């Protein structure tokens, strides 16, 4: 008879062997393979296959503008038309399902949509600047409907109620929300264009007295200042003048920032302390097309180094420097950095793990990416060269 110790040892060995087989048999070519490590000679690449695109002149419902597109927990795709004061709804295949809102001040209506986002996968939040309220939509009786309203807080704290008009989004936390604003509020005497301002509020948008606020410069600036929650210390640092910064807040309360001064990405938790910092390449990630119409990528470590194109001809890659144009964190926690070259080359997406490992690269389909979920990329097109539209791309 086997003793308890022998049985435990046997079980551990069996489990280890099974785990080895599972990991060893994983297909490293699959985008979700966790054991995939960045290899610049064989870097994993996502191709972009457009599933569908719906434009202002190509569907039964005519957009006057498009400012947001993202999928909820049930797969419904929400598309915000700020000028029309409507949130259009589509299925995962692009089928039209109806709309939320409409012009007015009644329940579920909007007069001026200021911001739209998914508070949680099954809750949509819409900031109405002219009606001075936030409307929350959720599934009720198998359809999306308005389930809660919050009026603008008045006279709260010392920054005044007008800061509500720069409201950007809410992030759920214990006991309330972490509220994000775009504000011109400037606690130091210096020139700043825009600021990401964060404060802790309860479920009625009233500031939590036992929590401090912090803010983060999100544009060309000279000084960054962070006041940590709970009365923590204040830190300041110099940013080279004229350098661009970019930031996005994740659902778990982390601020992801890009600094073009040294091509670095910084991930900061809501305590205000840096948790992770890593560089993205300043040299070109060359994406080329192979004979099989698949995307192939090769890292160019030094300027002027040769690479072999698909027709086996050698060409030179010039010195490459760019800046992060957009930051998006997908539902798996990967950080997508849209690197735009200073030259005429097309922007490229670089995909990193939370630890700063370069996982993959991908071509940029154009437009502005608003969500990456379930290996699908949701893109809105709002430039002067494009008619208002949104598109859905599959990552392969």
C-alpha positions in Angstrom: 0.0 0.0 0.0 1.3 3.4 -0.9 1.7 5.8 2.0 0.2 9.3 2.1 3.6 10.8 1.3 4.2 8.5 -1.6 0.7 9.1 -3.0 1.2 12.9 -2.7 4.6 12.6 -4.4 3.1 10.4 -7.2 0.3 12.9 -7.7 2.7 15.8 -7.9 4.8 14.0 -10.5 1.7 13.1 -12.5 0.4 16.6 -12.4 3.8 18.0 -13.4 3.9 15.6 -16.3 0.5 16.5 -17.5 1.3 20.2 -17.2 4.5 19.7 -19.2 2.4 17.9 -21.9 -0.1 20.7 -22.0 2.5 23.5 -22.2 4.6 21.6 -24.6 1.8 20.9 -27.0 0.6 24.5 -27.0 0.7 26.0 -30.5 3.0 29.0 -30.2 1.6 30.5 -33.4 -1.8 31.1 -31.7 -2.2 34.7 -30.5 -3.3 33.6 -27.0 -0.5 31.1 -26.3 0.7 32.1 -22.9 4.1 30.4 -23.3 5.0 32.6 -26.3 8.0 34.7 -25.6 9.2 37.6 -27.8 11.6 36.5 -30.5 12.6 39.2 -32.9 13.4 36.7 -35.6 10.0 34.9 -35.2 7.8 37.6 -33.7 4.1 36.7 -33.4 2.0 38.9 -35.6 -1.7 39.7 -35.7 -3.3 40.1 -39.1 -6.3 42.4 -39.4 -9.3 40.9 -41.1 -12.2 43.4 -41.5 -15.4 41.7 -40.5 -17.7 44.6 -41.4 -17.9 48.4 -41.6 -21.0 50.5 -41.2 -20.8 54.1 -42.4 -23.1 57.1 -42.2 -24.1 56.7 -45.9 -24.0 52.9 -46.1 -26.7 51.8 -43.7 -30.4 52.4 -42.9 -29.4 54.5 -39.9 -27.4 57.6 -40.8 -24.8 58.7 -38.4 -24.0 62.4 -38.1 -20.9 61.6 -36.0 -19.3 58.6 -34.4 -17.4 59.0 -31.1 -17.4 55.5 -29.5 -17.8 51.9 -30.4 -17.5 48.9 -28.0 -19.2 45.6 -27.2 -21.1 44.8 -24.0 -21.2 41.5 -22.1 -24.1 40.2 -24.3 -22.2 41.1 -27.5 -24.2 44.2 -28.3 -22.1 46.8 -30.1 -22.8 50.4 -28.9 -22.0 53.2 -31.3 -22.4 56.8 -30.0 -23.7 59.5 -32.3 -23.1 62.6 -30.3 -24.7 65.0 -32.7 -27.8 62.9 -33.1 -28.0 62.3 -29.3 -28.4 58.5 -29.9 -26.5 55.3 -29.0 -27.0 52.9 -31.9 -26.9 49.1 -31.2 -25.7 46.4 -33.5 -25.1 42.7 -33.3 -21.8 40.9 -33.6 -22.4 40.5 -37.4 -23.3 44.1 -37.9 -27.1 43.6 -37.8 -29.0 46.7 -36.6 -30.8 46.2 -33.3 -32.1 49.7 -32.4 -31.0 52.7 -30.5 -30.9 54.3 -27.0 -31.7 58.0 -26.3 -32.9 60.7 -28.6 -33.0 64.5 -28.3 -34.9 65.6 -25.2 -34.8 65.9 -21.4 -37.0 63.0 -20.5 -36.0 59.6 -19.1 -33.3 58.0 -21.3 -33.0 61.1 -23.6 -30.0 63.3 -24.2 -29.4 67.0 -25.1 -25.7 66.8 -25.5 -23.7 63.6 -25.1 -20.4 64.4 -23.6 -18.9 60.9 -22.9 -20.0 57.3 -23.5 -18.3 54.2 -22.1 -18.9 50.8 -20.5 -18.8 51.2 -16.8 -18.8 47.4 -16.5 -19.3 44.8 -19.3 -23.1 45.0 -18.6 -23.5 48.7 -17.7 -23.3 51.6 -20.2 -22.7 55.1 -18.8 -23.6 58.2 -20.8 -22.7 61.7 -19.6 -25.2 64.3 -20.7 -23.7 67.8 -20.3 -26.7 69.9 -21.1 -29.1 67.8 -19.0 -26.5 67.8 -16.2 -26.8 64.1 -15.5 -25.3 60.6 -16.1 -27.6 57.9 -17.4 -26.8 54.2 -16.7 -28.1 51.6 -19.1 -28.3 47.9 -18.4 -30.2 44.8 -19.7 -33.7 44.6 -18.2 -36.4 42.3 -19.5 -33.9 41.1 -22.3 -33.4 44.7 -23.6 -31.1 47.5 -22.8 -32.9 50.3 -20.9 -32.1 53.2 -18.6 -31.9 51.9 -15.0 -30.3 54.8 -13.0 -29.7 58.5 -13.2 -27.2 60.7 -11.4 -27.5 64.5 -11.4 -24.5 66.8 -11.4 -23.1 67.3 -7.9 -23.2 71.0 -6.9 -20.8 72.8 -4.6 -18.8 69.7 -3.8 -15.2 70.2 -2.6 -13.5 73.4 -3.5 -13.1 72.8 -7.2 -16.7 73.7 -7.9 -19.4 71.9 -9.8 -18.3 73.0 -13.2 -15.7 70.2 -13.3 -18.6 67.8 -14.0 -18.6 69.2 -17.6 -15.2 67.8 -18.1 -16.2 64.4 -16.8 -14.6 61.5 -18.7 -15.4 58.2 -17.0 -16.1 56.3 -13.9 -14.1 53.2 -12.7 -15.7 50.9 -10.1 -13.8 50.7 -6.8 -14.8 49.5 -3.3 -17.5 51.8 -1.9 -17.9 53.9 -5.1 -16.0 55.0 -8.2 -12.7 56.5 -9.2 -13.9 59.4 -11.3 -11.7 60.7 -14.2 -11.9 64.2 -15.5 -10.3 66.3 -18.2 -9.7 69.5 -16.4 -7.9 72.8 -16.7 -7.4 72.8 -12.9 -3.7 73.7 -12.3 -2.3 73.4 -8.8 1.1 74.7 -9.8 2.1 77.9 -11.6 3.0 76.5 -15.0 1.6 76.2 -18.5 -0.4 73.1 -19.0 -2.7 72.2 -21.9 -4.8 69.5 -20.3 -4.8 67.3 -17.2 -6.2 63.9 -16.3 -7.8 64.5 -12.9 -8.9 61.7 -10.7 -10.9 61.8 -7.5 -12.7 59.1 -5.4 -16.5 59.5 -5.2 -19.3 57.4 -3.7 -22.2 55.9 -5.7 -23.9 59.3 -5.8 -20.8 61.1 -7.1 -20.1 62.8 -3.8 -16.3 62.9 -3.0 -15.2 60.4 -0.3 -13.8 62.5 2.5 -11.3 59.9 3.7 -9.6 59.8 0.3 -7.3 62.2 -1.4 -7.3 63.1 -5.1 -4.5 62.8 -7.6 -4.0 64.1 -11.1 -1.7 63.4 -14.0 -0.6 65.7 -16.8 -1.7 64.2 -20.1 -0.4 66.6 -22.7 2.7 68.7 -23.5 3.8 69.9 -20.0 6.6 70.8 -17.7 5.7 69.3 -14.4 3.9 66.2 -13.2 2.4 66.1 -9.7 0.7 63.2 -8.0 -1.1 63.4 -4.7 -1.6 59.8 -3.6 -4.9 58.6 -1.9 -4.8 58.4 1.8 -2.6 61.5 2.3 0.5 60.1 0.6 3.5 62.1 -0.5 3.6 64.5 -3.5 6.2 63.8 -6.2 7.3 66.1 -9.1 9.4 65.5 -12.1 10.6 67.5 -15.1 9.3 66.6 -18.5 11.2 67.9 -21.5 9.2 70.8 -23.0 7.4 69.9 -26.2 7.3 66.2 -25.5 4.1 64.4 -25.9 2.5 62.2 -23.3 -0.4 59.8 -23.5 -2.4 58.0 -20.8 -5.3 55.6 -20.4 -6.9 54.3 -17.2 -7.5 50.6 -16.9 -10.6 49.0 -15.3 -8.5 47.9 -12.3 -7.4 51.5 -11.5 -4.0 51.6 -13.1 -2.8 54.5 -15.1 -0.8 53.5 -18.2 1.3 56.4 -19.6 3.6 56.9 -22.6 6.5 59.3 -22.6 8.1 60.2 -25.9 11.1 61.7 -24.2 12.7 58.3 -23.9 10.0 56.1 -25.6 8.9 54.6 -22.3 5.6 53.1 -21.0 4.8 53.6 -17.3 2.1 51.7 -15.4 1.1 53.4 -12.2 -1.4 52.1 -9.7 -3.9 54.4 -8.0 -1.5 54.9 -5.1 0.5 57.1 -7.3 3.6 54.9 -7.2 5.3 53.5 -10.3 4.7 49.8 -10.6 6.1 49.0 -14.0 8.2 50.9 -16.6 9.6 49.7 -19.9 10.7 51.0 -23.2 9.2 50.4 -26.6 11.5 50.2 -29.7 12.7 53.4 -31.3 13.7 51.5 -34.3 11.3 50.3 -37.0 9.3 47.1 -36.6 9.2 46.2 -40.3 5.9 44.6 -41.3 6.0 43.0 -44.7 3.7 40.8 -46.8 4.7 37.3 -47.7 3.8 35.2 -50.8 1.1 33.5 -48.8 -0.5 36.9 -48.1 0.3 36.6 -44.4 1.9 39.2 -42.3 5.6 38.8 -41.3 7.6 41.0 -39.0 11.3 41.5 -38.3 12.9 43.7 -35.7 15.5 46.0 -37.1 17.9 46.6 -34.1 20.2 49.1 -35.8 19.5 51.9 -38.4 20.5 51.0 -41.9 20.6 47.3 -41.3 19.5 45.2 -44.2 16.5 42.9 -44.3 15.2 40.4 -46.9 11.9 41.3 -48.5 9.5 38.7 -50.0 11.1 39.0 -53.4 14.5 38.2 -51.8 15.8 41.7 -52.6 17.7 43.6 -50.0 16.6 47.0 -48.9 17.8 49.5 -46.3 15.7 50.5 -43.3 16.4 54.1 -42.4 16.8 55.3 -38.8 13.3 55.1 -37.2 11.9 57.1 -34.3 8.3 57.7 -33.5 5.9 58.3 -30.6 3.0 56.5 -29.0 -0.2 57.7 -30.7 -2.7 55.6 -28.7 -2.7 53.2 -25.7 -5.3 50.5 -25.4 -5.4 47.6 -22.8 -7.4 44.6 -24.1 -9.5 42.2 -22.0 -6.5 39.9 -21.5 -4.4 42.6 -20.0 -2.1 43.2 -22.9 -1.0 46.8 -23.6 -1.4 47.9 -27.2 0.8 50.8 -28.2 0.2 52.5 -31.6 3.6 53.8 -32.6 3.5 56.5 -35.3 6.8 57.2 -37.1 8.0 60.7 -37.7 8.5 59.8 -41.4 5.8 58.9 -43.9 5.6 55.2 -42.8 2.3 53.8 -41.6 1.6 53.5 -37.8 2.1 50.1 -36.3 0.6 48.4 -33.2 3.1 46.9 -30.7 1.6 44.5 -28.1 3.2 44.2 -24.6 2.5 42.1 -21.6 2.0 43.9 -18.2 5.6 43.0 -17.5 6.8 44.9 -20.5 7.5 41.8 -22.7 7.0 42.5 -26.4 4.4 39.9 -27.5 3.3 40.8 -31.0 2.9 43.4 -33.7 0.1 44.3 -36.0 -0.7 46.7 -38.8 -2.9 49.7 -38.1 -6.3 49.5 -39.8 -6.8 53.3 -39.6 -9.2 55.2 -37.5 -9.3 55.3 -33.7 -9.4 52.0 -31.7 -11.9 52.2 -28.8 -11.9 48.5 -27.6 -10.0 45.2 -28.1 -12.1 42.3 -26.7 -12.4 38.6 -27.6 -9.8 39.0 -30.3 -11.8 41.7 -32.0 -10.8 45.3 -32.6 -13.5 48.0 -32.6 -12.5 51.1 -34.6 -14.2 54.4 -35.2 -13.5 56.6 -38.2 -13.8 60.3 -37.6 -11.1 62.1 -39.6 -11.8 64.6 -42.3 -10.8 62.1 -45.0 -13.3 59.5 -43.8 -17.1 59.6 -43.5 -18.4 58.8 -40.0 -18.2 55.0 -39.6 -17.2 52.2 -37.3 -15.6 48.9 -38.2 -14.9 45.6 -36.5 -11.7 43.7 -37.2 -10.8 40.1 -36.3 -7.3 39.5 -34.9 -5.7 36.3 -36.3 
